[in-house]
Structures are given as structure tokens and as C-alpha cells.
Amino acid sequence: MSTVDHDVIVVGAGPNGLLAAGELTLAGVRPLVLDKLPAPNPTPKANGLVGRVSEALDRRGLFTALGGVDRPRPIPHFQFGALDLDMSGLTGNALYALPVPQLRMEQVLAERAAELGVPVRRGHEVVGLEQDADRVTLHLSTPDGELSLTARYVVAADGGRSAVRKLCGIGFPGITETDFVGRTGRVAIDPPVAVPGTGELDVPGLGRLRSGTFRRTERGLFAYGMFQPGLYSVAAFEYGGSGDPKADDWTRDDIELPELAAAVERVLGAPVPLGAPPTGAFAQASTVSNSRQAERYRHGRVLLAGDAAHVHSGMGGPGLNLGMTDVVNLGWKLAAAVRGWAPADLLDSYHRERHPVGERVLMHSRAQTALIGPGPHITALRELMDELLANPANVQHVSDLMSGADTRYDMGSTEDHDLTGRWLPDLPLDTAAGPTRVAEVARSGRPLLLDLGGGRAKVAAAWEDRVDVLVAATPEAPAGGVLVRPDGHVAWAGDDPDALEGALRRWFGEPT
């Protein structure tokens, strides 16, 4: 094989790229991270984590670092298409949420990458790419001039306008919507409209609005979130753009506060007193929203993750949940390929498993976008949806869809255990070292065999260089043994030692 500069280059130093670097490092591969920006982008973007990603980050010890308390816990209420989703009565609610601005996420993940010794080079823009059977060559524009670097693999986490995806010629079919004008901003709101201690807004003529929710009217959509007392992120979306991408594909940064306040009043039909925040003032307007998915997530030695693989409406907050769980699925598989023990089709399983998940997110985010549209027909549809969401079974279905809890991968197992292919719950564990839980024993990012009384630990002895084994007890053990992939999904559960050995070979290669 030709000499290469790096095993893996990750393009993009946003949350997905930085998490990918951490996952690769935990799996024994030291990547290089490149980003075209000279410094992190301070523009407000995502405002929190919604769904399975909270649990995934807990299993890497990152949940509390991002502001979570103790461990993820399901939230009793959320919204689907600006309709209330009451999950307070569900026994299997898996919808988690953690409010945290994207810039803070990037800071925490950058600190973790630095602790792990991951080099990050900023101001490095990919302008060319070529690959052969052994390596990928990236041609870069840098502050010091042109540069070419080679790697055995490249992870493209460089956003919805991914240069890497375009250079690979990967199609990005979907739709671009321009029939609205959206205005967003970071603002101050003072009492009495800002209700002290609750995060609510008490708008005269409307009543109380809850932080993190949407209010749909016949004129548009209003949303807001509070990150600290008095400081809010506010958005107002109005219908009536031309619908012509050529005419309306624009974004204006730093609009004036009166323009945002006027849009809020038009949507709500009542004024909300918006003031300038003490620091970090920002507002923008745009007329474009994309809903697209890459035709394939792998092109030879290049793999797409996050927005480079899919973009969609932010309704329901699915973006980081989808992108970061892409990364958790990919990281260990790519490291296995670099280290030489990956089964032949392991990297191909990344597209096979994640592309359908992306399709479902596009489906439900588009459905939510439709539900906030104008007109009496949409209003009637919302009334019907409200009736359907009074049924707990329907609430469970929608909650699982939004959280990703309905994801089940085909593990090719001959034992049809209900856990196989699914996310392993955070079981309480009683071990020789004392009580713990699944999330705490998954911090290494390695495959894990839980021997829950089935005497299966010895079967995995030949894989001790890549699979951790833990003998433990748990109330109402789901099986005698559970083999868990680093992405948290169950590769095998049961009692048959031959089936366990088959799963070990299937996912973690031949023993040493």
C-alpha cells in the first residue's frame, strides 16, 4: 500500500466532526481534523439535543459536560408539528432533550478532542479530491498556500454544502422551499412579559407561551427558547415567499431588531417587547430551507456524516440527533477497517443502516413542516392530528419516531431476541466492583459483552483485544448474555454460545 500522511482525515470541526474524531481516537485511530473556517462560527445554530443522542453522549461521559444533570431522563412533553405531544403517561418514553447552544457543544467536544490529542487545523479548505484503491488525496487552500494531504479514509462532516460530497459527485436529491421568510435573533425580554423563574412568556392577548415550543397561526410560526434568565432565541416565520429558488435563495445577517420585532407581532397578532441582549447581539433573515439526502453515504474511501449526508427542517430538533448518531455508528467501523480486523462488509453496513434512518427523519420533518402551513385545510388536518394524539399508542409511535427509538438494525442473527438490533437500555448493573449502569461501563467506546448469568464470558476470550467482557447481574435480566456494539445497539442477545461466537465474528472479525 502507498504511504499516507494520515489514517483518517475528518473534514469539518463542527459537532459531528469533533465527535467523529473522539470516536476514532477511542477506537485506537488518531485522526486529523480540518476546517475551512479560521475560528468556530459564533452564529447561533442548533439550540439543543433531542432524542437518542443524549443517551449516546452519556455513554461517552459527555452528557454532564454539556450541562446535563446526572443522566438523561425522558421529557414529559414535546411538540410534533407545533402540536402538543403528551408523553407523561407513557411507560416506554425514550424522548430526551438537553438545551445547549451549538457553540457550547463545539467547545466541549473541542476540549475533549484536545484531551485525546486530536490535532485540529483551521483555515484549511478542501478544493480538490482524488482517490485510488489505497488512499484519498485532499488538495487544500490554507493560510500558508496550497497543500495536499493523503489519508487512508476521509470522513466528510463539512455541512449541507459539503465540498467533499460535491467533489465525489454524490447526488443530493430533495427539495428546496422558498415560500416563507424566516427571521431569527438573540434578544432580551424583560418582566412582566418574561415570567420570572419559569422561562415562559406572558403575552397580553395570547396568554402564556412555553420555552422550546412553537405557536402556529394563520400568518406564520413563532418559536423561542430561553438559555438564561432574560436571554432568548426568538424566531418568526411568515408565509408568502415567491417559491422561486432563483429569486428567493438569500440570507441577510445582522438585521435590525425592529424588523424582527415587527415580524413577531405580525405572526402572533400581538407585540412582544424585544430588547438588545447585553452581549452577542445577532439577528438574521432567510428565505430558503432544504430537505435533501445523499444518494449514498460511502464513495470508496470517503464517508459522509451529519449535514453532509442529509439536511432537513429543524422542526422537532432532529439534526444533531441524526448526525451525531451517524458518527457513533461510523466511528468504530472505520477504526476497525484502519486497524485491519473489520469484516469484509463492515464499512458498507454504515450506509445500509443509516440511510434508512435518514429517510425516516426526512419523512417526519417534512410532515411537521406541512402541519405548520397556512390555510383552513391545514387547520382541519391539525384538528384531526390532535384527536389522534389523544391516543397513547399514537403518541408512543410518534415519540419513538422522533427520538430514534424505533431504529432496529438487521444483525443477521439466527436468534430472534427482541433486543437484537435495538438500542440497549441503560440497565442497572451489579458487578464485583459495585453497582453501576450500562452508560458508565460503555465509556471506553469498545464492544461489550455483558454476561448476565449465562456463563458466556469465556466465549469472548479470543476477542479480548477488542471486546470488553463484564460479568454482572441486573433485575429481570433480558437474556443470559448481551453483546453490545460501540454504537449502543445489540449485536446478539440470548444463551446459545454458538450464536454468540457467530455474532462476534460477524461484527468484530476473526479472533486473534
Short mmCIF file of C-alpha atoms in Angstrom, two decimals:
data_model
loop_
_atom_site.label_atom_id
_atom_site.label_comp_id
_atom_site.label_asym_id
_atom_site.label_seq_id
_atom_site.Cartn_x
_atom_site.Cartn_y
_atom_site.Cartn_z
CA MET A 1 0.00 0.00 0.00
CA SER A 2 1.20 3.54 -0.78
CA THR A 3 2.48 5.68 2.08
CA VAL A 4 -0.14 8.04 3.50
CA ASP A 5 0.11 11.10 5.74
CA HIS A 6 -2.80 10.11 8.00
CA ASP A 7 -5.02 7.13 8.67
CA VAL A 8 -8.19 9.26 8.73
CA ILE A 9 -8.84 12.90 7.94
CA VAL A 10 -12.10 14.37 9.24
CA VAL A 11 -13.26 17.39 7.25
CA GLY A 12 -15.33 19.71 9.42
CA ALA A 13 -14.83 20.80 13.04
CA GLY A 14 -18.48 21.14 13.97
CA PRO A 15 -20.19 18.84 16.50
CA ASN A 16 -20.26 15.88 14.10
CA GLY A 17 -16.64 16.20 13.00
CA LEU A 18 -15.31 16.65 16.52
CA LEU A 19 -17.37 13.75 17.85
CA ALA A 20 -16.12 11.59 14.96
CA ALA A 21 -12.54 12.44 15.93
CA GLY A 22 -13.25 11.37 19.50
CA GLU A 23 -14.88 8.11 18.45
CA LEU A 24 -11.95 7.22 16.20
CA THR A 25 -9.45 8.03 18.93
CA LEU A 26 -11.25 5.87 21.49
CA ALA A 27 -11.12 3.03 18.95
CA GLY A 28 -7.37 3.32 18.57
CA VAL A 29 -7.02 5.58 15.50
CA ARG A 30 -5.65 9.10 15.68
CA PRO A 31 -7.35 11.31 13.08
CA LEU A 32 -6.60 14.78 11.77
CA VAL A 33 -9.45 17.33 11.73
CA LEU A 34 -9.57 20.08 9.11
CA ASP A 35 -11.95 23.04 8.92
CA LYS A 36 -12.11 25.83 6.38
CA LEU A 37 -13.03 28.50 8.97
CA PRO A 38 -10.22 30.22 10.86
CA ALA A 39 -12.23 30.00 14.12
CA PRO A 40 -15.51 28.48 15.36
CA ASN A 41 -18.56 30.16 13.87
CA PRO A 42 -20.37 32.18 16.59
CA THR A 43 -23.64 32.34 14.58
CA PRO A 44 -26.47 30.76 16.60
CA LYS A 45 -27.49 27.41 15.10
CA ALA A 46 -28.87 24.38 16.93
CA ASN A 47 -30.23 25.06 20.40
CA GLY A 48 -30.15 21.62 21.95
CA LEU A 49 -30.09 17.86 21.73
CA VAL A 50 -33.29 15.92 21.18
CA GLY A 51 -33.57 12.14 21.06
CA ARG A 52 -31.22 9.17 21.32
CA VAL A 53 -28.11 11.35 21.05
CA SER A 54 -28.43 12.36 24.72
CA GLU A 55 -28.05 8.73 25.77
CA ALA A 56 -25.23 8.16 23.28
CA LEU A 57 -23.28 11.10 24.69
CA ASP A 58 -23.93 9.87 28.22
CA ARG A 59 -22.19 6.63 27.23
CA ARG A 60 -19.10 8.68 26.39
CA GLY A 61 -19.20 10.72 29.59
CA LEU A 62 -20.23 13.88 27.71
CA PHE A 63 -23.80 14.40 28.88
CA THR A 64 -22.96 16.15 32.15
CA ALA A 65 -20.14 18.10 30.47
CA LEU A 66 -22.79 19.59 28.18
CA GLY A 67 -24.89 20.72 31.11
CA GLY A 68 -26.97 17.63 31.81
CA VAL A 69 -27.65 16.65 35.40
CA ASP A 70 -26.78 13.11 36.49
CA ARG A 71 -28.12 11.16 33.50
CA PRO A 72 -30.62 11.63 30.65
CA ARG A 73 -34.25 11.44 31.65
CA PRO A 74 -37.23 11.46 29.28
CA ILE A 75 -39.23 14.65 28.96
CA PRO A 76 -43.00 14.52 29.58
CA HIS A 77 -43.98 17.00 26.86
CA PHE A 78 -42.69 17.92 23.41
CA GLN A 79 -44.19 19.00 20.11
CA PHE A 80 -44.81 17.42 16.73
CA GLY A 81 -45.55 19.96 14.03
CA ALA A 82 -46.37 22.56 16.74
CA LEU A 83 -48.90 20.13 18.27
CA ASP A 84 -48.58 19.00 21.88
CA LEU A 85 -47.09 15.55 22.38
CA ASP A 86 -48.04 14.48 25.90
CA MET A 87 -45.75 11.60 26.90
CA SER A 88 -46.34 11.86 30.64
CA GLY A 89 -48.36 8.64 30.67
CA LEU A 90 -46.00 6.52 28.58
CA THR A 91 -44.11 3.70 30.29
CA GLY A 92 -41.53 3.47 27.48
CA ASN A 93 -40.83 7.13 26.74
CA ALA A 94 -37.41 7.43 25.08
CA LEU A 95 -37.56 11.08 24.05
CA TYR A 96 -34.79 13.01 25.79
CA ALA A 97 -33.87 16.67 25.42
CA LEU A 98 -30.94 18.77 26.60
CA PRO A 99 -31.00 22.52 25.89
CA VAL A 100 -27.46 23.57 24.93
CA PRO A 101 -26.37 26.04 22.23
CA GLN A 102 -24.34 24.53 19.39
CA LEU A 103 -21.37 26.79 20.13
CA ARG A 104 -21.18 25.33 23.64
CA MET A 105 -21.37 21.80 22.18
CA GLU A 106 -18.45 22.59 19.92
CA GLN A 107 -16.45 23.99 22.84
CA VAL A 108 -16.99 20.85 24.93
CA LEU A 109 -16.23 18.49 22.04
CA ALA A 110 -13.14 20.53 21.09
CA GLU A 111 -11.90 20.29 24.68
CA ARG A 112 -12.45 16.53 24.62
CA ALA A 113 -10.61 16.25 21.29
CA ALA A 114 -7.69 18.22 22.75
CA GLU A 115 -7.61 15.95 25.80
CA LEU A 116 -7.41 12.96 23.45
CA GLY A 117 -4.58 14.57 21.50
CA VAL A 118 -6.52 15.16 18.27
CA PRO A 119 -4.89 17.82 16.06
CA VAL A 120 -7.30 20.38 14.54
CA ARG A 121 -6.11 22.59 11.68
CA ARG A 122 -8.29 25.59 10.88
CA GLY A 123 -8.27 27.70 7.75
CA HIS A 124 -7.84 24.57 5.62
CA GLU A 125 -10.41 24.45 2.81
CA VAL A 126 -10.82 21.39 0.59
CA VAL A 127 -10.60 22.48 -3.08
CA GLY A 128 -9.83 19.15 -4.73
CA LEU A 129 -10.07 15.41 -4.08
CA GLU A 130 -8.97 12.22 -5.76
CA GLN A 131 -8.68 8.65 -4.58
CA ASP A 132 -7.41 5.26 -5.62
CA ALA A 133 -7.54 1.79 -4.11
CA ASP A 134 -5.22 2.74 -1.24
CA ARG A 135 -5.73 6.35 -0.32
CA VAL A 136 -7.55 9.66 -0.67
CA THR A 137 -5.68 12.82 -1.62
CA LEU A 138 -7.11 16.14 -0.46
CA HIS A 139 -5.97 19.35 -2.11
CA LEU A 140 -6.29 22.25 0.31
CA SER A 141 -6.19 26.01 0.35
CA THR A 142 -4.52 27.15 3.59
CA PRO A 143 -3.26 30.42 5.08
CA ASP A 144 0.23 29.32 4.02
CA GLY A 145 -0.71 28.41 0.45
CA GLU A 146 -1.74 25.27 -1.38
CA LEU A 147 -1.25 21.91 0.36
CA SER A 148 -2.01 18.28 -0.43
CA LEU A 149 -2.57 15.62 2.25
CA THR A 150 -3.26 11.92 1.90
CA ALA A 151 -5.26 9.60 4.14
CA ARG A 152 -6.47 6.04 4.06
CA TYR A 153 -10.01 7.32 4.65
CA VAL A 154 -11.82 10.65 4.77
CA VAL A 155 -14.92 11.49 6.82
CA ALA A 156 -16.90 14.37 5.33
CA ALA A 157 -18.61 16.28 8.15
CA ASP A 158 -18.42 19.60 6.34
CA GLY A 159 -22.08 20.54 6.32
CA GLY A 160 -25.01 20.72 3.95
CA ARG A 161 -22.95 22.39 1.21
CA SER A 162 -20.23 19.79 1.63
CA ALA A 163 -17.31 20.37 -0.72
CA VAL A 164 -16.23 16.76 -0.23
CA ARG A 165 -19.62 15.39 -1.25
CA LYS A 166 -19.65 17.56 -4.37
CA LEU A 167 -16.11 16.59 -5.34
CA CYS A 168 -17.10 12.94 -5.04
CA GLY A 169 -20.03 13.50 -7.39
CA ILE A 170 -22.56 12.16 -4.90
CA GLY A 171 -26.12 13.19 -5.75
CA PHE A 172 -28.07 15.19 -3.16
CA PRO A 173 -31.70 14.93 -4.27
CA GLY A 174 -34.55 16.58 -2.43
CA ILE A 175 -36.47 19.83 -2.29
CA THR A 176 -35.72 23.50 -1.66
CA GLU A 177 -38.53 25.56 -0.17
CA THR A 178 -38.68 29.34 -0.59
CA ASP A 179 -42.32 30.12 0.17
CA PHE A 180 -41.54 31.77 3.51
CA VAL A 181 -39.37 34.40 5.17
CA GLY A 182 -37.76 33.40 8.44
CA ARG A 183 -36.24 35.82 10.91
CA THR A 184 -34.30 34.71 13.97
CA GLY A 185 -32.39 36.53 16.65
CA ARG A 186 -30.86 36.56 20.09
CA VAL A 187 -32.75 39.07 22.23
CA ALA A 188 -33.51 40.25 25.74
CA ILE A 189 -37.07 40.11 27.10
CA ASP A 190 -37.85 41.67 30.45
CA PRO A 191 -40.65 41.13 33.01
CA PRO A 192 -43.60 41.21 33.13
CA VAL A 193 -43.73 39.59 29.68
CA ALA A 194 -40.83 37.33 30.73
CA VAL A 195 -42.24 35.34 33.66
CA PRO A 196 -39.52 35.11 36.34
CA GLY A 197 -38.35 31.62 37.21
CA THR A 198 -40.33 29.74 34.56
CA GLY A 199 -38.89 30.63 31.16
CA GLU A 200 -42.42 31.40 29.98
CA LEU A 201 -43.62 34.49 28.14
CA ASP A 202 -46.92 36.07 29.20
CA VAL A 203 -48.01 37.93 26.07
CA PRO A 204 -51.04 40.23 26.53
CA GLY A 205 -53.93 38.94 24.47
CA LEU A 206 -52.34 35.49 23.98
CA GLY A 207 -51.59 34.13 27.43
CA ARG A 208 -48.52 32.14 28.38
CA LEU A 209 -46.08 30.60 25.92
CA ARG A 210 -43.66 27.85 26.97
CA SER A 211 -39.95 27.93 26.13
CA GLY A 212 -38.91 25.45 23.46
CA THR A 213 -42.34 25.31 21.85
CA PHE A 214 -43.91 26.59 18.62
CA ARG A 215 -47.05 28.69 18.15
CA ARG A 216 -48.66 28.27 14.73
CA THR A 217 -51.09 30.91 13.47
CA GLU A 218 -52.69 31.53 10.09
CA ARG A 219 -49.95 34.10 9.50
CA GLY A 220 -46.92 32.01 10.36
CA LEU A 221 -44.96 30.36 13.15
CA PHE A 222 -43.37 31.72 16.32
CA ALA A 223 -40.80 29.88 18.41
CA TYR A 224 -38.45 30.79 21.21
CA GLY A 225 -36.09 29.29 23.76
CA MET A 226 -34.52 30.66 26.93
CA PHE A 227 -30.89 29.83 27.68
CA GLN A 228 -30.52 32.04 30.74
CA PRO A 229 -32.91 34.43 32.50
CA GLY A 230 -33.66 37.35 30.23
CA LEU A 231 -31.76 35.98 27.20
CA TYR A 232 -33.82 34.33 24.44
CA SER A 233 -33.53 32.93 20.97
CA VAL A 234 -36.59 34.08 19.00
CA ALA A 235 -37.82 33.05 15.55
CA ALA A 236 -40.70 34.22 13.37
CA PHE A 237 -41.56 32.50 10.07
CA GLU A 238 -44.02 34.16 7.71
CA TYR A 239 -45.63 32.64 4.65
CA GLY A 240 -45.69 34.33 1.28
CA GLY A 241 -42.30 33.98 -0.41
CA SER A 242 -42.31 33.70 -4.18
CA GLY A 243 -41.49 29.98 -4.15
CA ASP A 244 -38.78 30.63 -6.75
CA PRO A 245 -35.36 29.42 -5.52
CA LYS A 246 -33.59 31.64 -8.05
CA ALA A 247 -35.38 34.72 -6.74
CA ASP A 248 -35.57 33.95 -3.03
CA ASP A 249 -32.44 31.96 -2.10
CA TRP A 250 -30.92 34.54 0.21
CA THR A 251 -29.80 35.13 3.76
CA ARG A 252 -29.19 38.51 5.43
CA ASP A 253 -27.13 38.63 8.59
CA ASP A 254 -27.48 41.23 11.31
CA ILE A 255 -30.94 42.54 10.51
CA GLU A 256 -32.16 45.33 12.76
CA LEU A 257 -34.11 44.45 15.91
CA PRO A 258 -37.26 46.39 14.85
CA GLU A 259 -37.54 44.19 11.75
CA LEU A 260 -37.53 41.04 13.90
CA ALA A 261 -39.99 42.55 16.40
CA ALA A 262 -42.37 43.56 13.62
CA ALA A 263 -42.30 40.02 12.18
CA VAL A 264 -43.05 38.55 15.62
CA GLU A 265 -46.02 40.90 16.03
CA ARG A 266 -47.38 40.05 12.58
CA VAL A 267 -47.22 36.31 13.29
CA LEU A 268 -48.66 36.43 16.82
CA GLY A 269 -51.04 39.35 16.31
CA ALA A 270 -49.64 40.91 19.49
CA PRO A 271 -46.38 42.72 20.28
CA VAL A 272 -43.53 41.16 22.25
CA PRO A 273 -41.06 43.72 23.63
CA LEU A 274 -37.68 42.61 22.26
CA GLY A 275 -34.56 44.31 23.54
CA ALA A 276 -30.88 44.08 22.66
CA PRO A 277 -29.01 41.47 24.76
CA PRO A 278 -26.02 42.61 26.84
CA THR A 279 -23.59 40.73 24.57
CA GLY A 280 -23.66 38.63 21.45
CA ALA A 281 -26.38 40.55 19.58
CA PHE A 282 -27.32 38.72 16.41
CA ALA A 283 -30.26 38.52 14.04
CA GLN A 284 -30.72 37.23 10.51
CA ALA A 285 -33.36 36.63 7.86
CA SER A 286 -33.53 33.92 5.20
CA THR A 287 -35.89 32.55 2.57
CA VAL A 288 -34.59 29.07 1.92
CA SER A 289 -34.99 25.67 3.57
CA ASN A 290 -33.56 22.47 2.14
CA SER A 291 -34.72 18.90 2.66
CA ARG A 292 -32.24 16.58 0.95
CA GLN A 293 -30.36 13.30 1.40
CA ALA A 294 -27.19 11.99 -0.23
CA GLU A 295 -27.75 9.10 -2.62
CA ARG A 296 -25.04 7.16 -0.85
CA TYR A 297 -23.08 7.67 2.36
CA ARG A 298 -19.96 5.95 1.10
CA HIS A 299 -17.87 6.67 -2.00
CA GLY A 300 -14.85 4.39 -1.93
CA ARG A 301 -12.69 5.63 0.93
CA VAL A 302 -14.85 8.70 1.61
CA LEU A 303 -17.77 8.55 4.05
CA LEU A 304 -20.39 11.22 4.68
CA ALA A 305 -21.85 12.09 8.08
CA GLY A 306 -24.19 14.71 9.50
CA ASP A 307 -25.40 17.52 7.27
CA ALA A 308 -23.04 16.41 4.51
CA ALA A 309 -25.29 13.35 4.23
CA HIS A 310 -28.69 14.93 4.93
CA VAL A 311 -30.36 18.28 5.56
CA HIS A 312 -33.93 18.86 6.64
CA SER A 313 -36.28 21.14 8.50
CA GLY A 314 -35.37 21.86 12.10
CA MET A 315 -38.91 21.01 13.24
CA GLY A 316 -38.61 18.67 16.22
CA GLY A 317 -34.86 19.26 16.54
CA PRO A 318 -33.71 16.10 14.69
CA GLY A 319 -30.50 17.48 13.17
CA LEU A 320 -27.87 16.68 15.78
CA ASN A 321 -29.69 13.54 16.90
CA LEU A 322 -29.38 12.16 13.38
CA GLY A 323 -25.89 13.46 12.62
CA MET A 324 -24.20 12.53 15.86
CA THR A 325 -25.73 9.05 15.89
CA ASP A 326 -24.41 8.68 12.33
CA VAL A 327 -20.97 9.35 13.76
CA VAL A 328 -21.35 6.90 16.65
CA ASN A 329 -22.37 4.23 14.12
CA LEU A 330 -19.45 5.01 11.81
CA GLY A 331 -16.53 5.66 14.14
CA TRP A 332 -15.84 2.14 15.40
CA LYS A 333 -16.43 0.59 11.98
CA LEU A 334 -13.95 2.91 10.29
CA ALA A 335 -11.39 2.32 13.05
CA ALA A 336 -11.80 -1.43 12.58
CA ALA A 337 -11.05 -1.03 8.87
CA VAL A 338 -7.94 1.02 9.63
CA ARG A 339 -6.72 -1.45 12.24
CA GLY A 340 -7.26 -4.40 9.95
CA TRP A 341 -9.83 -6.53 11.77
CA ALA A 342 -13.04 -5.30 10.13
CA PRO A 343 -15.16 -7.98 8.44
CA ALA A 344 -15.41 -7.51 4.68
CA ASP A 345 -18.73 -5.64 4.60
CA LEU A 346 -18.49 -3.76 7.90
CA LEU A 347 -17.98 -0.32 6.32
CA ASP A 348 -20.79 -0.94 3.85
CA SER A 349 -23.12 -1.55 6.79
CA TYR A 350 -22.80 2.15 7.63
CA HIS A 351 -24.85 3.21 4.59
CA ARG A 352 -27.10 0.18 4.88
CA GLU A 353 -28.04 1.02 8.47
CA ARG A 354 -28.03 4.80 8.48
CA HIS A 355 -29.52 5.77 5.12
CA PRO A 356 -32.99 4.38 6.05
CA VAL A 357 -32.81 6.25 9.37
CA GLY A 358 -32.13 9.47 7.46
CA GLU A 359 -35.09 8.75 5.18
CA ARG A 360 -37.41 8.49 8.18
CA VAL A 361 -36.17 11.80 9.59
CA LEU A 362 -36.82 13.48 6.24
CA MET A 363 -40.29 11.96 6.27
CA HIS A 364 -41.30 13.18 9.71
CA SER A 365 -39.62 16.59 9.42
CA ARG A 366 -41.45 17.18 6.12
CA ALA A 367 -44.71 16.06 7.74
CA GLN A 368 -44.16 18.53 10.57
CA THR A 369 -43.41 21.29 8.09
CA ALA A 370 -46.71 20.57 6.34
CA LEU A 371 -48.58 20.75 9.66
CA ILE A 372 -47.48 24.33 10.31
CA GLY A 373 -48.56 25.63 6.91
CA PRO A 374 -51.30 28.23 6.39
CA GLY A 375 -54.90 27.78 5.41
CA PRO A 376 -58.12 26.13 6.63
CA HIS A 377 -57.20 22.72 5.19
CA ILE A 378 -54.07 22.58 7.34
CA THR A 379 -56.09 23.80 10.31
CA ALA A 380 -58.50 20.91 9.79
CA LEU A 381 -55.61 18.47 9.49
CA ARG A 382 -54.21 19.76 12.77
CA GLU A 383 -57.56 19.21 14.48
CA LEU A 384 -57.56 15.61 13.28
CA MET A 385 -53.95 15.13 14.41
CA ASP A 386 -54.86 16.46 17.84
CA GLU A 387 -57.55 13.77 18.08
CA LEU A 388 -55.09 11.07 17.01
CA LEU A 389 -52.51 12.28 19.54
CA ALA A 390 -55.04 11.78 22.32
CA ASN A 391 -54.42 8.04 21.84
CA PRO A 392 -51.37 6.88 23.88
CA ALA A 393 -50.46 4.29 21.22
CA ASN A 394 -50.16 7.03 18.61
CA VAL A 395 -48.16 9.20 20.99
CA GLN A 396 -45.80 6.28 21.59
CA HIS A 397 -45.37 5.78 17.84
CA VAL A 398 -44.58 9.45 17.19
CA SER A 399 -42.32 9.71 20.24
CA ASP A 400 -40.31 6.67 19.11
CA LEU A 401 -40.10 8.09 15.60
CA MET A 402 -38.76 11.46 16.77
CA SER A 403 -36.34 10.02 19.30
CA GLY A 404 -34.96 7.30 17.05
CA ALA A 405 -36.16 4.63 19.49
CA ASP A 406 -37.84 2.79 16.61
CA THR A 407 -34.46 2.14 14.95
CA ARG A 408 -33.65 -1.56 14.69
CA TYR A 409 -30.72 -2.75 12.60
CA ASP A 410 -30.60 -6.12 10.87
CA MET A 411 -27.87 -8.01 12.72
CA GLY A 412 -28.17 -11.17 10.64
CA SER A 413 -28.73 -13.16 13.82
CA THR A 414 -30.34 -16.58 13.82
CA GLU A 415 -31.71 -15.90 17.30
CA ASP A 416 -34.70 -13.59 17.07
CA HIS A 417 -34.38 -12.00 20.50
CA ASP A 418 -36.42 -8.82 20.89
CA LEU A 419 -33.30 -6.85 21.87
CA THR A 420 -31.23 -7.83 18.83
CA GLY A 421 -30.60 -4.81 16.64
CA ARG A 422 -32.12 -2.39 19.14
CA TRP A 423 -30.56 0.13 21.48
CA LEU A 424 -29.63 -1.45 24.81
CA PRO A 425 -31.44 0.37 27.65
CA ASP A 426 -29.37 1.83 30.46
CA LEU A 427 -29.75 -1.21 32.71
CA PRO A 428 -28.65 -1.03 36.35
CA LEU A 429 -25.77 -3.46 36.88
CA ASP A 430 -24.43 -5.16 39.98
CA THR A 431 -20.77 -6.08 39.47
CA ALA A 432 -17.86 -7.27 41.59
CA ALA A 433 -16.67 -3.65 41.72
CA GLY A 434 -20.07 -2.43 42.91
CA PRO A 435 -23.26 -1.04 41.40
CA THR A 436 -23.10 0.75 38.07
CA ARG A 437 -25.12 1.11 34.86
CA VAL A 438 -24.63 0.41 31.18
CA ALA A 439 -23.72 4.01 30.34
CA GLU A 440 -20.86 4.01 32.84
CA VAL A 441 -19.28 0.79 31.57
CA ALA A 442 -19.53 1.96 27.93
CA ARG A 443 -17.18 4.94 28.34
CA SER A 444 -14.28 3.16 26.60
CA GLY A 445 -16.17 3.08 23.31
CA ARG A 446 -15.29 -0.61 22.85
CA PRO A 447 -17.61 -3.53 22.10
CA LEU A 448 -19.01 -5.03 25.29
CA LEU A 449 -20.23 -8.48 26.25
CA LEU A 450 -22.47 -8.41 29.30
CA ASP A 451 -22.54 -11.84 30.92
CA LEU A 452 -25.76 -11.63 32.91
CA GLY A 453 -25.64 -15.09 34.42
CA GLY A 454 -25.37 -17.16 31.27
CA GLY A 455 -21.69 -18.07 31.73
CA ARG A 456 -20.79 -16.70 28.30
CA ALA A 457 -17.68 -14.68 29.22
CA LYS A 458 -15.30 -17.45 28.12
CA VAL A 459 -16.72 -17.45 24.58
CA ALA A 460 -15.34 -13.94 24.02
CA ALA A 461 -11.86 -14.68 25.41
CA ALA A 462 -10.34 -14.93 21.92
CA TRP A 463 -11.54 -11.35 21.18
CA GLU A 464 -10.14 -9.81 24.37
CA ASP A 465 -8.01 -7.37 22.34
CA ARG A 466 -11.15 -5.65 21.02
CA VAL A 467 -14.16 -6.74 23.14
CA ASP A 468 -14.64 -5.93 26.82
CA VAL A 469 -16.37 -8.53 29.00
CA LEU A 470 -18.30 -7.74 32.16
CA VAL A 471 -19.96 -10.28 34.43
CA ALA A 472 -22.90 -8.59 36.08
CA ALA A 473 -26.40 -9.06 37.42
CA THR A 474 -29.44 -6.95 36.69
CA PRO A 475 -33.06 -7.21 37.80
CA GLU A 476 -35.10 -9.19 35.28
CA ALA A 477 -32.13 -9.85 33.00
CA PRO A 478 -33.33 -9.78 29.37
CA ALA A 479 -31.01 -12.67 28.40
CA GLY A 480 -28.13 -14.75 29.67
CA GLY A 481 -25.74 -12.63 27.62
CA VAL A 482 -25.88 -9.41 25.61
CA LEU A 483 -23.26 -8.39 23.05
CA VAL A 484 -23.31 -4.63 22.52
CA ARG A 485 -21.68 -2.78 19.65
CA PRO A 486 -19.87 0.50 20.45
CA ASP A 487 -22.82 2.43 18.99
CA GLY A 488 -25.08 1.04 21.74
CA HIS A 489 -27.03 -1.40 19.56
CA VAL A 490 -27.30 -5.07 20.50
CA ALA A 491 -25.44 -7.40 18.13
CA TRP A 492 -26.67 -10.53 19.93
CA ALA A 493 -28.75 -11.44 22.95
CA GLY A 494 -29.53 -14.92 24.19
CA ASP A 495 -27.98 -18.06 25.65
CA ASP A 496 -26.59 -20.04 22.72
CA PRO A 497 -22.74 -19.89 22.78
CA ASP A 498 -22.51 -20.83 19.10
CA ALA A 499 -24.76 -17.92 18.13
CA LEU A 500 -22.65 -15.61 20.31
CA GLU A 501 -19.47 -16.74 18.58
CA GLY A 502 -21.13 -16.15 15.22
CA ALA A 503 -22.06 -12.60 16.23
CA LEU A 504 -18.53 -11.91 17.46
CA ARG A 505 -17.13 -12.98 14.08
CA ARG A 506 -19.84 -11.12 12.17
CA TRP A 507 -19.20 -7.76 13.80
CA PHE A 508 -15.72 -7.89 15.29
CA GLY A 509 -13.77 -10.06 12.86
CA GLU A 510 -11.75 -13.19 13.30
CA PRO A 511 -10.20 -13.77 16.72
CA THR A 512 -6.50 -13.22 17.27
#
